[in-house]
CSV table of C-alpha atoms in Angstrom, one decimal:
chain,number,residue,atom,x,y,z
F,1,MET,CA,-14.6,-25.5,7.5
F,2,GLU,CA,-13.7,-24.4,4.0
F,3,LYS,CA,-16.1,-24.3,1.1
F,4,ALA,CA,-14.6,-25.4,-2.2
F,5,VAL,CA,-15.2,-23.8,-5.6
F,6,ASP,CA,-15.8,-26.0,-8.6
F,7,VAL,CA,-12.6,-26.6,-10.5
F,8,ARG,CA,-14.3,-26.7,-13.9
F,9,ALA,CA,-16.0,-23.4,-13.2
F,10,ALA,CA,-12.7,-21.9,-12.2
F,11,CYS,CA,-11.1,-23.0,-15.4
F,12,ALA,CA,-13.9,-21.5,-17.4
F,13,ASP,CA,-13.7,-18.3,-15.4
F,14,ARG,CA,-10.0,-18.1,-16.2
F,15,GLY,CA,-10.7,-18.3,-19.9
F,16,SER,CA,-13.4,-15.6,-20.0
F,17,ALA,CA,-13.0,-13.1,-17.2
F,18,GLU,CA,-9.3,-13.0,-16.7
F,19,PHE,CA,-8.2,-12.0,-20.1
F,20,GLY,CA,-10.7,-9.4,-21.0
F,21,ALA,CA,-13.9,-10.6,-22.5
F,22,THR,CA,-16.4,-9.5,-19.9
F,23,ASP,CA,-16.7,-7.5,-16.7
F,24,SER,CA,-17.7,-9.2,-13.5
F,25,GLY,CA,-19.4,-6.0,-12.2
F,26,ALA,CA,-20.3,-6.5,-8.6
F,27,ALA,CA,-21.7,-10.0,-9.1
F,28,ALA,CA,-18.7,-12.2,-8.4
F,29,ASP,CA,-18.2,-12.5,-4.6
F,30,TYR,CA,-15.8,-15.6,-4.7
F,31,GLY,CA,-17.3,-16.8,-1.5
F,32,LEU,CA,-16.7,-13.6,0.4
F,33,ARG,CA,-19.4,-11.7,2.4
F,34,LYS,CA,-21.3,-9.4,0.1
F,35,GLY,CA,-22.2,-5.8,0.7
F,36,VAL,CA,-21.0,-5.7,4.4
F,37,LEU,CA,-18.7,-2.6,4.4
F,38,SER,CA,-19.9,1.0,4.4
F,39,GLN,CA,-18.2,3.9,2.6
F,40,MET,CA,-16.1,4.8,5.7
F,41,GLU,CA,-15.1,1.1,6.3
F,42,THR,CA,-14.1,0.8,2.7
F,43,LEU,CA,-12.0,4.0,2.9
F,44,ALA,CA,-10.4,2.6,6.1
F,45,GLN,CA,-8.9,-0.3,4.1
F,46,SER,CA,-7.0,2.1,1.8
F,47,VAL,CA,-6.0,4.5,4.5
F,48,SER,CA,-4.7,1.8,6.8
F,49,THR,CA,-2.6,0.1,4.1
F,50,MET,CA,-0.9,3.5,3.7
F,51,ALA,CA,-0.4,3.7,7.5
F,52,PRO,CA,-0.5,7.6,7.2
F,53,THR,CA,0.6,8.1,10.9
F,54,THR,CA,4.0,6.7,10.0
F,55,THR,CA,4.7,9.2,7.3
F,56,PRO,CA,5.2,12.3,9.6
F,57,VAL,CA,7.0,10.1,12.1
F,58,ALA,CA,9.4,8.2,9.8
F,59,THR,CA,9.1,9.0,6.1
F,60,ILE,CA,9.0,12.8,6.0
F,61,PRO,CA,12.3,13.0,7.9
F,62,LEU,CA,13.9,10.7,5.3
F,63,VAL,CA,12.5,12.8,2.4
F,64,CYS,CA,13.8,15.9,4.2
F,65,ALA,CA,17.3,14.4,4.3
F,66,LEU,CA,17.2,14.4,0.5
F,67,ALA,CA,15.0,17.3,-0.5
F,68,GLY,CA,15.5,19.7,2.4
F,69,ASN,CA,13.4,22.8,1.9
F,70,GLY,CA,11.8,21.1,-1.0
F,71,THR,CA,10.2,18.4,1.1
F,72,TRP,CA,6.7,20.0,0.8
F,73,LEU,CA,7.1,20.2,-3.0
F,74,ALA,CA,8.1,16.6,-3.2
F,75,TYR,CA,4.8,15.7,-1.5
F,76,VAL,CA,2.9,18.1,-3.8
F,77,LEU,CA,4.3,16.3,-6.8
F,78,ALA,CA,3.8,12.9,-5.3
F,79,THR,CA,0.2,13.8,-4.5
F,80,GLY,CA,-0.3,14.9,-8.1
F,81,ALA,CA,1.1,11.6,-9.5
F,82,VAL,CA,-0.9,9.5,-7.2
F,83,LEU,CA,-4.1,11.4,-8.1
F,84,LEU,CA,-3.5,10.7,-11.8
F,85,VAL,CA,-3.2,7.0,-11.0
F,86,GLY,CA,-6.2,7.2,-8.7
F,87,VAL,CA,-8.4,8.6,-11.4
F,88,CYS,CA,-7.4,5.7,-13.7
F,89,ILE,CA,-8.1,3.2,-11.0
F,90,ALA,CA,-11.4,4.8,-10.2
F,91,ARG,CA,-12.5,4.5,-13.8
F,92,TYR,CA,-11.8,0.7,-13.7
F,93,ALA,CA,-13.6,0.4,-10.3
F,94,GLY,CA,-16.6,2.2,-11.7
F,95,TYR,CA,-17.1,-0.8,-14.2
F,96,SER,CA,-15.9,-3.8,-12.2
F,97,ALA,CA,-15.6,-4.9,-8.5
F,98,SER,CA,-13.3,-7.8,-7.8
F,99,PRO,CA,-11.2,-8.9,-4.8
F,100,GLY,CA,-8.2,-9.0,-7.2
F,101,SER,CA,-8.2,-5.2,-7.6
F,102,LEU,CA,-5.5,-3.9,-10.0
F,103,TYR,CA,-4.7,-7.4,-11.2
F,104,LYS,CA,-8.3,-7.9,-12.4
F,105,TYR,CA,-8.3,-4.5,-14.1
F,106,ALA,CA,-5.0,-5.2,-15.9
F,107,ALA,CA,-6.1,-8.7,-16.9
F,108,MET,CA,-9.2,-7.4,-18.6
F,109,THR,CA,-7.0,-5.7,-21.3
F,110,LEU,CA,-3.4,-6.8,-21.2
F,111,PRO,CA,-1.9,-10.0,-22.7
F,112,PRO,CA,-2.0,-13.0,-20.2
F,113,TRP,CA,1.7,-12.8,-19.4
F,114,LEU,CA,1.6,-9.1,-18.6
F,115,SER,CA,-1.5,-9.6,-16.4
F,116,ALA,CA,0.4,-12.2,-14.6
F,117,VAL,CA,3.2,-9.7,-14.0
F,118,ALA,CA,0.6,-7.3,-12.6
F,119,ALA,CA,-0.8,-10.0,-10.3
F,120,TRP,CA,2.5,-11.2,-8.9
F,121,SER,CA,3.8,-7.7,-8.6
F,122,LEU,CA,0.7,-6.6,-6.6
F,123,LEU,CA,0.9,-9.7,-4.4
F,124,LEU,CA,4.6,-8.9,-3.6
F,125,ALA,CA,3.7,-5.3,-3.0
F,126,TYR,CA,1.1,-6.0,-0.3
F,127,ILE,CA,3.2,-8.7,1.3
F,128,ALA,CA,6.4,-6.7,1.4
F,129,THR,CA,4.5,-3.7,2.7
F,130,GLY,CA,3.2,-5.9,5.5
F,131,SER,CA,6.8,-7.0,6.2
F,132,SER,CA,7.9,-3.4,6.2
F,133,VAL,CA,5.3,-2.3,8.8
F,134,ILE,CA,6.0,-5.4,11.0
F,135,GLY,CA,9.6,-4.2,11.1
F,136,GLY,CA,8.5,-0.6,12.0
F,137,PHE,CA,6.3,-2.1,14.7
F,138,TYR,CA,9.0,-3.9,16.6
F,139,HIS,CA,11.3,-0.8,16.3
F,140,TYR,CA,8.8,1.6,17.8
F,141,ALA,CA,7.6,-1.0,20.3
F,142,ASN,CA,11.1,-1.4,21.7
F,143,LEU,CA,11.7,2.3,21.8
F,144,LEU,CA,8.6,2.8,23.9
F,145,LEU,CA,9.4,-0.2,26.1
F,146,ARG,CA,12.9,1.0,26.8
F,147,ASP,CA,11.7,4.5,27.6
F,148,ALA,CA,9.1,3.0,30.1
F,149,THR,CA,11.0,0.1,31.6
F,150,GLY,CA,14.6,0.4,30.4
F,151,HIS,CA,14.3,-3.0,28.7
F,152,GLY,CA,13.3,-4.2,25.3
F,153,VAL,CA,11.7,-7.4,24.0
F,154,SER,CA,12.8,-9.9,21.4
F,155,ALA,CA,12.2,-8.4,17.9
F,156,ALA,CA,11.2,-11.9,16.7
F,157,LEU,CA,8.6,-12.2,19.4
F,158,LEU,CA,7.1,-8.8,18.7
F,159,ALA,CA,7.1,-9.6,15.0
F,160,ILE,CA,5.2,-12.9,15.6
F,161,ALA,CA,2.7,-11.2,17.9
F,162,VAL,CA,1.9,-8.3,15.5
F,163,THR,CA,1.4,-10.8,12.6
F,164,ALA,CA,-0.6,-13.4,14.5
F,165,VAL,CA,-3.2,-11.1,16.0
F,166,PRO,CA,-4.1,-9.3,12.6
F,167,MET,CA,-4.2,-12.7,10.9
F,168,ALA,CA,-6.8,-13.9,13.5
F,169,ILE,CA,-8.8,-10.7,13.1
F,170,ALA,CA,-8.7,-10.9,9.3
F,171,TRP,CA,-9.8,-14.5,9.4
F,172,ARG,CA,-12.7,-13.8,11.9
F,173,ASP,CA,-14.6,-10.9,10.2
F,174,VAL,CA,-13.7,-8.3,7.5
F,175,LYS,CA,-16.2,-5.9,9.1
F,176,ILE,CA,-14.4,-6.0,12.5
F,177,SER,CA,-11.1,-5.5,10.7
F,178,ALA,CA,-12.4,-2.4,8.8
F,179,ARG,CA,-13.9,-0.8,11.9
F,180,LEU,CA,-10.8,-1.4,14.0
F,181,MET,CA,-8.5,0.1,11.3
F,182,LEU,CA,-10.8,3.1,10.9
F,183,TRP,CA,-10.8,4.0,14.6
F,184,ILE,CA,-7.0,3.4,15.0
F,185,GLU,CA,-6.1,5.6,12.0
F,186,ALA,CA,-8.7,8.3,12.8
F,187,LEU,CA,-7.3,8.7,16.4
F,188,SER,CA,-3.6,8.7,15.3
F,189,VAL,CA,-4.1,11.2,12.5
F,190,THR,CA,-6.2,13.5,14.7
F,191,LEU,CA,-3.3,13.7,17.2
F,192,ILE,CA,-0.8,14.6,14.4
F,193,VAL,CA,-3.2,17.2,13.0
F,194,ILE,CA,-3.5,18.8,16.5
F,195,LEU,CA,0.2,19.0,16.9
F,196,VAL,CA,0.7,20.5,13.4
F,197,VAL,CA,-1.9,23.1,14.1
F,198,LEU,CA,-0.1,24.0,17.4
F,199,VAL,CA,3.2,24.3,15.6
F,200,LEU,CA,1.7,26.6,12.9
F,201,VAL,CA,0.0,28.7,15.5
F,202,ARG,CA,3.3,29.0,17.3
F,203,PHE,CA,4.7,30.8,14.3
F,204,GLY,CA,1.6,32.8,13.5
F,205,ARG,CA,1.0,34.1,10.0
F,206,HIS,CA,4.7,34.2,9.1
F,207,TRP,CA,5.5,32.2,6.0
F,208,ASP,CA,8.7,30.1,5.9
F,209,TRP,CA,10.3,31.8,2.8
F,210,ASN,CA,13.3,29.4,2.9
F,211,GLN,CA,10.9,26.6,2.0
F,212,LEU,CA,8.8,28.6,-0.4
F,213,HIS,CA,11.9,29.8,-2.3
F,214,LEU,CA,13.4,26.3,-2.2
F,215,ASN,CA,16.6,27.5,-0.7
F,216,GLY,CA,19.4,25.0,-1.1
F,217,VAL,CA,17.2,22.5,-3.0
F,218,THR,CA,18.9,20.6,-5.8
F,219,GLY,CA,17.3,18.8,-8.7
F,220,SER,CA,18.7,15.4,-7.8
F,221,GLY,CA,17.7,15.8,-4.2
F,222,LEU,CA,14.2,16.7,-5.1
F,223,ARG,CA,13.9,13.8,-7.5
F,224,LEU,CA,15.1,11.3,-5.0
F,225,GLY,CA,12.9,12.8,-2.3
F,226,LEU,CA,9.9,12.6,-4.7
F,227,VAL,CA,10.5,8.8,-5.2
F,228,LEU,CA,10.7,8.3,-1.4
F,229,ALA,CA,7.5,10.5,-0.9
F,230,LEU,CA,5.6,8.1,-3.2
F,231,PHE,CA,6.2,5.4,-0.7
F,232,SER,CA,3.9,7.2,1.7
F,233,PHE,CA,1.0,6.6,-0.7
F,234,VAL,CA,1.5,3.0,-1.7
F,235,GLY,CA,-1.5,0.9,-1.0
F,236,PHE,CA,-3.9,3.9,-1.4
F,237,GLU,CA,-5.9,1.8,-3.9
F,238,SER,CA,-6.3,-1.2,-1.6
F,239,ALA,CA,-10.0,-0.6,-1.1
F,240,THR,CA,-10.3,-2.2,-4.6
F,241,THR,CA,-9.3,-5.5,-3.1
F,242,LEU,CA,-12.5,-5.7,-1.2
F,243,GLY,CA,-14.6,-6.1,-4.3
F,244,SER,CA,-18.2,-7.0,-3.6
F,245,GLU,CA,-17.6,-7.0,0.2
F,246,ALA,CA,-18.1,-3.2,-0.1
F,247,ARG,CA,-21.7,-1.9,-0.1
F,248,ASN,CA,-22.6,-0.6,-3.6
F,249,PRO,CA,-18.9,-1.3,-4.7
F,250,LEU,CA,-19.1,0.4,-8.1
F,251,LYS,CA,-19.6,3.7,-6.4
F,252,THR,CA,-18.1,3.1,-2.9
F,253,ILE,CA,-14.7,1.9,-4.1
F,254,PRO,CA,-13.9,4.6,-6.7
F,255,ARG,CA,-14.8,7.2,-4.0
F,256,ALA,CA,-12.6,5.6,-1.5
F,257,VAL,CA,-9.6,5.5,-3.9
F,258,ILE,CA,-9.9,9.2,-4.7
F,259,GLN,CA,-10.7,10.2,-1.1
F,260,SER,CA,-7.7,8.4,0.3
F,261,ALA,CA,-5.3,10.0,-2.2
F,262,ILE,CA,-6.6,13.5,-1.6
F,263,LEU,CA,-6.9,13.3,2.2
F,264,SER,CA,-3.5,11.8,2.7
F,265,GLY,CA,-1.9,14.1,0.2
F,266,VAL,CA,-3.2,17.2,2.0
F,267,ILE,CA,-2.1,15.9,5.4
F,268,PHE,CA,1.3,14.9,4.1
F,269,ILE,CA,2.0,18.3,2.4
F,270,ILE,CA,1.0,20.3,5.5
F,271,CYS,CA,3.0,18.0,7.9
F,272,ALA,CA,6.0,18.3,5.7
F,273,TYR,CA,5.9,22.1,5.7
F,274,ALA,CA,5.2,22.2,9.5
F,275,GLU,CA,7.9,19.7,10.4
F,276,VAL,CA,10.6,21.5,8.5
F,277,LEU,CA,9.5,24.9,9.9
F,278,GLY,CA,9.3,23.5,13.5
F,279,PHE,CA,12.8,21.9,13.3
F,280,ARG,CA,14.4,25.1,11.9
F,281,SER,CA,13.4,26.9,15.2
F,282,THR,CA,15.2,24.3,17.3
F,283,GLY,CA,18.4,24.3,15.3
F,284,GLN,CA,18.2,20.5,14.8
F,285,GLU,CA,18.1,18.6,11.6
F,286,LEU,CA,14.8,16.9,10.8
F,287,GLY,CA,16.5,14.3,8.6
F,288,ALA,CA,18.7,13.1,11.5
F,289,SER,CA,16.0,13.0,14.2
F,290,GLN,CA,15.0,9.7,15.8
F,291,ALA,CA,11.9,11.1,17.4
F,292,PRO,CA,10.6,14.0,15.3
F,293,MET,CA,7.2,14.2,16.9
F,294,ARG,CA,8.6,14.6,20.4
F,295,VAL,CA,10.7,17.5,19.2
F,296,LEU,CA,7.7,19.1,17.5
F,297,ALA,CA,5.6,18.6,20.5
F,298,GLY,CA,8.1,20.6,22.5
F,299,VAL,CA,7.9,23.4,19.9
F,300,GLY,CA,4.1,23.3,20.0
F,301,GLY,CA,4.1,23.5,23.8
F,302,ALA,CA,2.4,20.1,24.3
F,303,PRO,CA,5.1,17.6,25.1
F,304,ILE,CA,2.6,14.9,26.0
F,305,LEU,CA,1.5,14.8,22.3
F,306,GLY,CA,4.9,13.5,21.2
F,307,LEU,CA,4.5,10.4,23.4
F,308,LEU,CA,0.9,9.9,22.3
F,309,ILE,CA,1.8,10.2,18.6
F,310,ASP,CA,4.6,7.6,19.0
F,311,ILE,CA,2.0,5.3,20.6
F,312,GLY,CA,-0.4,6.1,17.8
F,313,ALA,CA,2.3,5.3,15.2
F,314,LEU,CA,2.8,1.9,16.9
F,315,VAL,CA,-0.9,1.1,16.8
F,316,SER,CA,-1.1,2.4,13.2
F,317,LEU,CA,1.6,0.0,12.2
F,318,PHE,CA,-0.5,-2.8,13.7
F,319,ALA,CA,-3.5,-1.6,11.6
F,320,GLY,CA,-1.2,-1.4,8.6
F,321,THR,CA,-0.2,-5.1,9.1
F,322,LEU,CA,-3.9,-6.0,9.3
F,323,ALA,CA,-4.7,-4.0,6.1
F,324,CYS,CA,-1.9,-5.6,4.1
F,325,ILE,CA,-2.8,-9.1,5.1
F,326,THR,CA,-6.4,-8.4,4.3
F,327,ALA,CA,-5.5,-7.0,0.8
F,328,ALA,CA,-2.9,-9.6,0.0
F,329,ALA,CA,-5.2,-12.5,0.9
F,330,ARG,CA,-7.9,-11.3,-1.5
F,331,VAL,CA,-5.4,-10.8,-4.4
F,332,LEU,CA,-4.1,-14.4,-3.7
F,333,LEU,CA,-7.7,-15.6,-3.6
F,334,LEU,CA,-8.4,-14.3,-7.1
F,335,MET,CA,-5.0,-15.5,-8.4
F,336,SER,CA,-6.0,-19.0,-7.3
F,337,HIS,CA,-9.3,-18.7,-9.1
F,338,LYS,CA,-7.5,-17.7,-12.3
F,339,GLY,CA,-5.0,-20.5,-12.1
F,340,LEU,CA,-1.9,-18.5,-11.1
F,341,THR,CA,-1.5,-20.2,-7.7
F,342,HIS,CA,-2.6,-23.5,-6.1
F,343,GLY,CA,-6.3,-24.3,-6.3
F,344,ALA,CA,-6.6,-24.9,-2.6
F,345,LEU,CA,-6.2,-21.1,-2.0
F,346,ARG,CA,-9.5,-20.3,-3.7
F,347,SER,CA,-11.6,-21.5,-0.8
F,348,THR,CA,-13.3,-19.4,1.8
F,349,HIS,CA,-14.5,-20.1,5.3
F,350,ALA,CA,-18.1,-21.3,5.3
F,351,ARG,CA,-19.2,-19.3,8.4
F,352,HIS,CA,-16.9,-16.2,8.4
F,353,GLU,CA,-16.8,-15.9,4.6
F,354,THR,CA,-13.1,-14.9,4.6
F,355,PRO,CA,-10.2,-16.4,2.6
F,356,GLY,CA,-8.7,-18.3,5.5
F,357,ARG,CA,-6.0,-20.3,3.7
F,358,ALA,CA,-4.9,-17.2,1.7
F,359,ILE,CA,-4.7,-15.2,5.0
F,360,LEU,CA,-2.5,-17.9,6.5
F,361,VAL,CA,-0.2,-18.0,3.5
F,362,THR,CA,0.1,-14.2,3.1
F,363,GLY,CA,0.6,-13.7,6.9
F,364,ILE,CA,3.4,-16.2,7.0
F,365,ALA,CA,4.9,-14.8,3.8
F,366,ALA,CA,5.0,-11.3,5.4
F,367,LEU,CA,6.4,-12.6,8.7
F,368,THR,CA,9.2,-14.8,7.3
F,369,PRO,CA,11.6,-12.2,5.9
F,370,VAL,CA,11.2,-10.1,9.0
F,371,LEU,CA,12.1,-13.0,11.3
F,372,VAL,CA,15.2,-13.9,9.2
F,373,LEU,CA,16.4,-10.3,9.2
F,374,ALA,CA,15.6,-9.7,12.9
F,375,LEU,CA,17.5,-12.9,13.9
F,376,ARG,CA,20.4,-11.6,11.8
F,377,GLY,CA,20.4,-8.4,13.8
F,378,ALA,CA,18.7,-6.0,11.4
F,379,SER,CA,17.1,-3.0,13.0
F,380,GLY,CA,13.4,-2.4,12.7
F,381,LEU,CA,14.0,0.8,10.7
F,382,ASP,CA,16.3,-1.2,8.3
F,383,VAL,CA,13.6,-3.8,7.7
F,384,TYR,CA,11.0,-0.9,7.3
F,385,GLY,CA,13.2,0.7,4.6
F,386,TRP,CA,14.4,-2.4,2.8
F,387,LEU,CA,11.1,-4.2,2.4
F,388,GLY,CA,9.2,-0.9,1.9
F,389,SER,CA,11.4,-0.1,-1.0
F,390,LEU,CA,10.9,-3.6,-2.4
F,391,ALA,CA,7.2,-3.1,-2.1
F,392,THR,CA,7.4,0.1,-4.0
F,393,TYR,CA,8.7,-1.7,-7.1
F,394,GLY,CA,5.7,-3.9,-7.1
F,395,PHE,CA,3.2,-1.0,-6.7
F,396,ILE,CA,4.9,1.2,-9.3
F,397,VAL,CA,4.9,-1.5,-12.0
F,398,THR,CA,1.3,-2.5,-11.3
F,399,TYR,CA,0.1,1.2,-11.2
F,400,GLY,CA,1.9,1.8,-14.5
F,401,LEU,CA,0.5,-1.3,-16.3
F,402,ALA,CA,-3.0,-0.5,-15.2
F,403,SER,CA,-2.7,3.1,-16.3
F,404,PHE,CA,-1.3,2.3,-19.7
F,405,ALA,CA,-4.0,-0.3,-20.2
F,406,LEU,CA,-6.9,2.0,-19.4
F,407,PRO,CA,-7.5,3.6,-22.9
F,408,ARG,CA,-8.0,0.2,-24.5
F,409,TYR,CA,-10.3,-0.9,-21.7
F,410,LEU,CA,-12.4,2.2,-22.1
F,411,ARG,CA,-12.4,2.0,-25.9
F,412,GLU,CA,-13.8,-1.5,-25.8
F,413,ARG,CA,-16.7,-0.2,-23.6
F,414,GLY,CA,-17.3,3.0,-25.6
F,415,GLY,CA,-16.2,5.2,-22.7
F,416,LEU,CA,-12.9,6.6,-23.9
F,417,THR,CA,-12.5,10.3,-24.0
F,418,SER,CA,-9.5,12.5,-24.9
F,419,ALA,CA,-9.2,13.6,-21.2
F,420,ALA,CA,-9.2,10.0,-20.0
F,421,GLU,CA,-6.5,9.1,-22.5
F,422,ILE,CA,-4.3,12.0,-21.5
F,423,VAL,CA,-4.7,11.2,-17.8
F,424,SER,CA,-3.8,7.5,-18.4
F,425,TRP,CA,-0.6,8.4,-20.3
F,426,LEU,CA,0.4,11.0,-17.7
F,427,ALA,CA,-0.2,8.5,-14.9
F,428,GLY,CA,1.7,5.8,-16.7
F,429,GLY,CA,4.5,8.2,-17.5
F,430,ALA,CA,4.8,9.4,-13.9
F,431,MET,CA,5.1,5.8,-12.7
F,432,LEU,CA,7.8,5.1,-15.4
F,433,LEU,CA,9.7,8.1,-14.2
F,434,ALA,CA,9.3,6.9,-10.6
F,435,LEU,CA,10.7,3.5,-11.5
F,436,VAL,CA,13.7,5.1,-13.2
F,437,GLY,CA,14.2,7.3,-10.2
F,438,ASN,CA,14.3,4.1,-8.0
F,439,LEU,CA,16.9,2.6,-10.3
F,440,TYR,CA,19.2,5.5,-11.2
F,441,PRO,CA,21.5,6.4,-9.7
F,442,ILE,CA,22.0,2.8,-8.4
F,443,PRO,CA,21.4,2.9,-4.7
F,444,GLU,CA,24.2,1.9,-2.4
F,445,GLY,CA,24.3,-1.1,0.0
F,446,PRO,CA,21.3,-3.4,0.4
F,447,TYR,CA,19.0,-1.0,-1.5
F,448,GLY,CA,21.1,-1.7,-4.6
F,449,LYS,CA,20.3,-5.4,-4.4
F,450,LEU,CA,16.5,-4.9,-4.3
F,451,PRO,CA,16.0,-4.5,-8.1
F,452,TYR,CA,17.6,-7.8,-8.6
F,453,VAL,CA,15.4,-9.4,-6.0
F,454,TYR,CA,12.3,-8.0,-7.7
F,455,VAL,CA,13.4,-9.1,-11.2
F,456,GLY,CA,14.4,-12.6,-9.9
F,457,TYR,CA,11.0,-12.9,-8.3
F,458,LEU,CA,9.2,-11.9,-11.5
F,459,VAL,CA,11.3,-14.4,-13.6
F,460,ALA,CA,10.3,-17.2,-11.2
F,461,ALA,CA,6.6,-16.1,-11.3
F,462,LEU,CA,6.6,-16.1,-15.1
F,463,VAL,CA,8.3,-19.5,-15.3
F,464,TRP,CA,5.6,-20.8,-13.1
F,465,PHE,CA,2.9,-19.1,-15.2
F,466,PHE,CA,4.1,-20.6,-18.5
F,467,VAL,CA,4.8,-24.1,-17.0
F,468,SER,CA,1.5,-24.3,-15.1
F,469,GLY,CA,-0.4,-22.9,-18.1
F,470,ARG,CA,0.9,-25.7,-20.4
F,471,THR,CA,0.1,-28.3,-17.8
F,472,LYS,CA,-3.5,-27.1,-17.4
F,473,GLU,CA,-4.0,-27.0,-21.2
F,474,SER,CA,-2.8,-30.6,-21.5
F,475,ALA,CA,-5.1,-31.7,-18.7
F,476,LEU,CA,-8.1,-30.0,-20.4
F,477,VAL,CA,-7.3,-31.7,-23.7
F,478,LYS,CA,-7.2,-35.1,-22.0
F,479,GLU,CA,-10.5,-34.4,-20.4
């Protein structure tokens, strides 16, 4: 049973809270369960959306193919850029807790149409990331199944299964979701850290001077590698989507955002260094490897770890699907409250206190493009790359808008300092450069079409925003 929210209250809320007059603080729960998640469970939401286990398995090899010996530096620079954005987001989160996360922060300061851009971009980012990890799941699931039995399973069937189960968990209980994601990622990352330590011990205290001297690294390769490295971090802020579901959210959420950026950044940098070092000893190319963890496990003298990490990556992709649906549903919930989507999506389940209808819509939206591509014969890695890149556009634009809007937000609250203003401009500038790096030089093949898909999506969203806005204004006048 769904509990409805008063339409008139929602319209009034749209006029006051959305476009910057007041903060909601931690008071607005929008029908969601309040104060149920601990610090670690809140952190699990951000960590699981990033799916950090998949970075050493899939993303670092792709970065290495571009940046070579500069792979570790690409992750150092990406970590720095993400931390700048994280500091900006943490400042917002210290004032206001809302299930709409970055959309709510941007809407407090930006003009209505720009806040709508932030909202629709963030929604696309979470849904497309969900689609991406669904594609990664059916790829790794079939790899493991073929190794074990010699046979694979329909990609469409695997995609449906890995979407339906997280949807059911997300609908049932946000606390169960958070705990499940926490344990899955903790176990998977622990296995990777053990393997990395074994590889580093294998080489003793000898530094890899080829990496430290950046031998063979080109400026363009490092730039493109940096853009791809940023994809490892997207979603690090998704703890903000939990709003008042987090316990003491004005402190818990900012900590989770900063902690997820720092912890993942340190792990990614060390893994990048160790993977390039380990592969050099084998004579193989990391950028061309289909199973890098298995190769490293052999270098580290623990072959079983390679198989366990591949299994961990599979489970991590499941957790990532759950995290993306959880985050996207809460963004969609707030968008409905603010009049950006259909009013029926603002309801929550009376007993579970979860946004059931929004979960259903976002889950289906994440699954649909994967099914279409899978039925057309696209590989799981292609789906992972294409939809992950599309998600990156949404994240970068939303991060940039929120960063550039921060000085005005703090100034209105008497909290602006020179340091905060510098950080906000650096963070916004870093996202602008990342966006340019995604667009120039124009990618080849399907990747070259993604900017047009994103722009077309935004145009349609803005048309809906202006048309629906006029309709609602007319209705209010008639009343």
